[in-house]
Amino acid sequence: MLAGIRIALVFLLVAAASVHAEIVITSARVWPAADYTRVTLESASPVKYQFLAVKNPDRLVIDLEGVDVNSALEGLAAKVAANDPYIKLVRVARNKPGVVRVVLDLKGEVKPQMFTLPPYGEYGHRLVLDIYPLQPADPLMALLEKTEVAVPGGVKEQSEKSPELASATTLESPASEKPAELAKPAEKPAQTEMRAWKPEVSRLITIAIDAGHGGEDPGAHGKNGSREKDVTMAIARRLKAQVDAEPNMRGVLIRDGDFFIPLNGRVIKARNVKADLFVSIHADAFVKPDARGSSVFALSERGATSAAARWLAKKENEADLIGGVNIDVKDIYLKQTLLDLSQTATINDSLKLGKAVLGELGGINQLHKGSVEQAGFAVLKSPDIPSILVETAFISNPEEEKKLTDDNYQDKMAAAILGGIKRYFAKNPPLARSKMASAE
């Protein structure tokens, strides 16, 4: 009988050990970016962990309890790129029975944040490590470093302008009629001379271009495998190139790579560069594949203008749940900025901008609805920047998915958005906005 008890105890110990080590890391992902690098460990069950930052040399240590080394963890090191801004290398090994230690050797001091996310959508439990720079870069200084443009003879070649744009002083006035701060000293350079021309930065119109989704949040999927985050990034880059080609404009990409930015973070980035306009680019999706057309949306304080707009706003606002936001971080500045959304004037300007852009979109694609719709989109809640969300087409429609992944269509879409922006400024010069921004 004693032998039987011993055997039973052995079975209990084995069973306990198997339960202790039953958690499996199913996926390990790394999203590097200048803003921050994110490391995500996904599992079917929540993982207990201990986290420690160590100096001399700088490194981050994560102990995962009830986990064993597997291919997902072993492959984490290979996912760290050599040009990652913060991580030098990753080491994974069994520290003691039932505990796996992950060590991230760093390239310098950082500000790490570690948190867990419950299952959502296609994701299971996630353990997330966000690695931020100790001193974030000044976005305005970064812009100043990129304002030098090489042009023949020191002036940009002027293209033909539409009559609507001729009245916009900040965009279209000849040099002799521009305000004193825009005027350039008269000189006659050699015809073949190429030199650097530095426009007056304070007079440049800044367009914040927001490529929707990114990183952990892929957005909508097309039938042929296209991802919304890739389409929006491609169009955003083309729009920035076209904006930068304008003599008095500059484009700023809110997301310049494949990484996740919380919705409120997108608003803050636009305000930090004192943007004159904010354009968020998306590719719509619906349960029925025959839904088609382009749309433009603005913020609403009084509810959505249609059930479809309300549904879309809810879906887009869920990006933070999909991408993963650390809810323990309290941003006082953001609360002060967004708490009071009595922004009627800004919403009115957003509607004017949206109408101008929608008119241009109708020239390259069918419109899903012929007027600007409104709903409570979190990404549009900037109290002092006219903001619109452009649904370029339905990625869930196979025909429109094909167009969204076509270089020529992406160029046309970017040109249409820029055309709408220029029409808006033709009737609404950004002088008042510039003064307000400089007074902050």
Short mmCIF file of N, CA and C in Angstrom, two decimals, residues 6-7 33 57 111 168-169 178 205 238 245 253 331 383 394 415 438:
data_model
loop_
_atom_site.label_atom_id
_atom_site.label_comp_id
_atom_site.label_asym_id
_atom_site.label_seq_id
_atom_site.Cartn_x
_atom_site.Cartn_y
_atom_site.Cartn_z
N ARG A 6 3.21 6.06 -2.86
CA ARG A 6 4.38 6.71 -3.46
C ARG A 6 4.16 6.93 -4.96
N ILE A 7 3.61 5.91 -5.63
CA ILE A 7 3.35 6.03 -7.07
C ILE A 7 2.34 7.16 -7.33
N ALA A 33 10.80 51.21 -34.30
CA ALA A 33 10.52 52.53 -34.86
C ALA A 33 11.32 53.57 -34.10
N PRO A 57 26.07 46.89 -18.07
CA PRO A 57 25.50 47.62 -19.19
C PRO A 57 23.97 47.66 -19.12
N LYS A 111 13.37 54.32 -21.55
CA LYS A 111 12.23 54.37 -20.62
C LYS A 111 11.28 53.23 -21.01
N ALA A 168 -5.40 82.48 -53.18
CA ALA A 168 -4.79 82.09 -51.91
C ALA A 168 -3.39 82.66 -51.81
N THR A 169 -3.26 83.74 -51.06
CA THR A 169 -1.98 84.45 -51.00
C THR A 169 -0.85 83.56 -50.54
N LYS A 178 3.98 88.84 -52.21
CA LYS A 178 3.99 88.09 -50.96
C LYS A 178 4.35 88.99 -49.80
N ILE A 205 2.88 75.79 -44.74
CA ILE A 205 1.66 75.13 -44.28
C ILE A 205 2.01 73.68 -43.96
N ARG A 238 2.94 58.74 -50.59
CA ARG A 238 2.76 59.43 -51.86
C ARG A 238 2.18 60.82 -51.65
N ALA A 245 6.28 68.75 -52.59
CA ALA A 245 6.61 69.36 -53.87
C ALA A 245 5.94 70.71 -54.06
N LEU A 253 4.49 62.85 -41.70
CA LEU A 253 3.88 61.55 -41.50
C LEU A 253 3.74 61.27 -40.01
N ASP A 331 -1.93 60.62 -19.23
CA ASP A 331 -1.35 61.78 -19.92
C ASP A 331 -2.14 63.02 -19.55
N PRO A 383 -8.72 69.91 -30.80
CA PRO A 383 -9.57 71.08 -30.61
C PRO A 383 -9.24 72.26 -31.51
N PHE A 394 -13.16 50.65 -50.51
CA PHE A 394 -13.45 49.46 -49.70
C PHE A 394 -12.45 48.36 -50.03
N ALA A 415 -3.12 62.65 -55.09
CA ALA A 415 -3.31 63.91 -55.82
C ALA A 415 -4.70 64.49 -55.56
N SER A 438 1.60 80.05 -33.26
CA SER A 438 2.79 80.70 -32.75
C SER A 438 2.57 81.32 -31.39
#
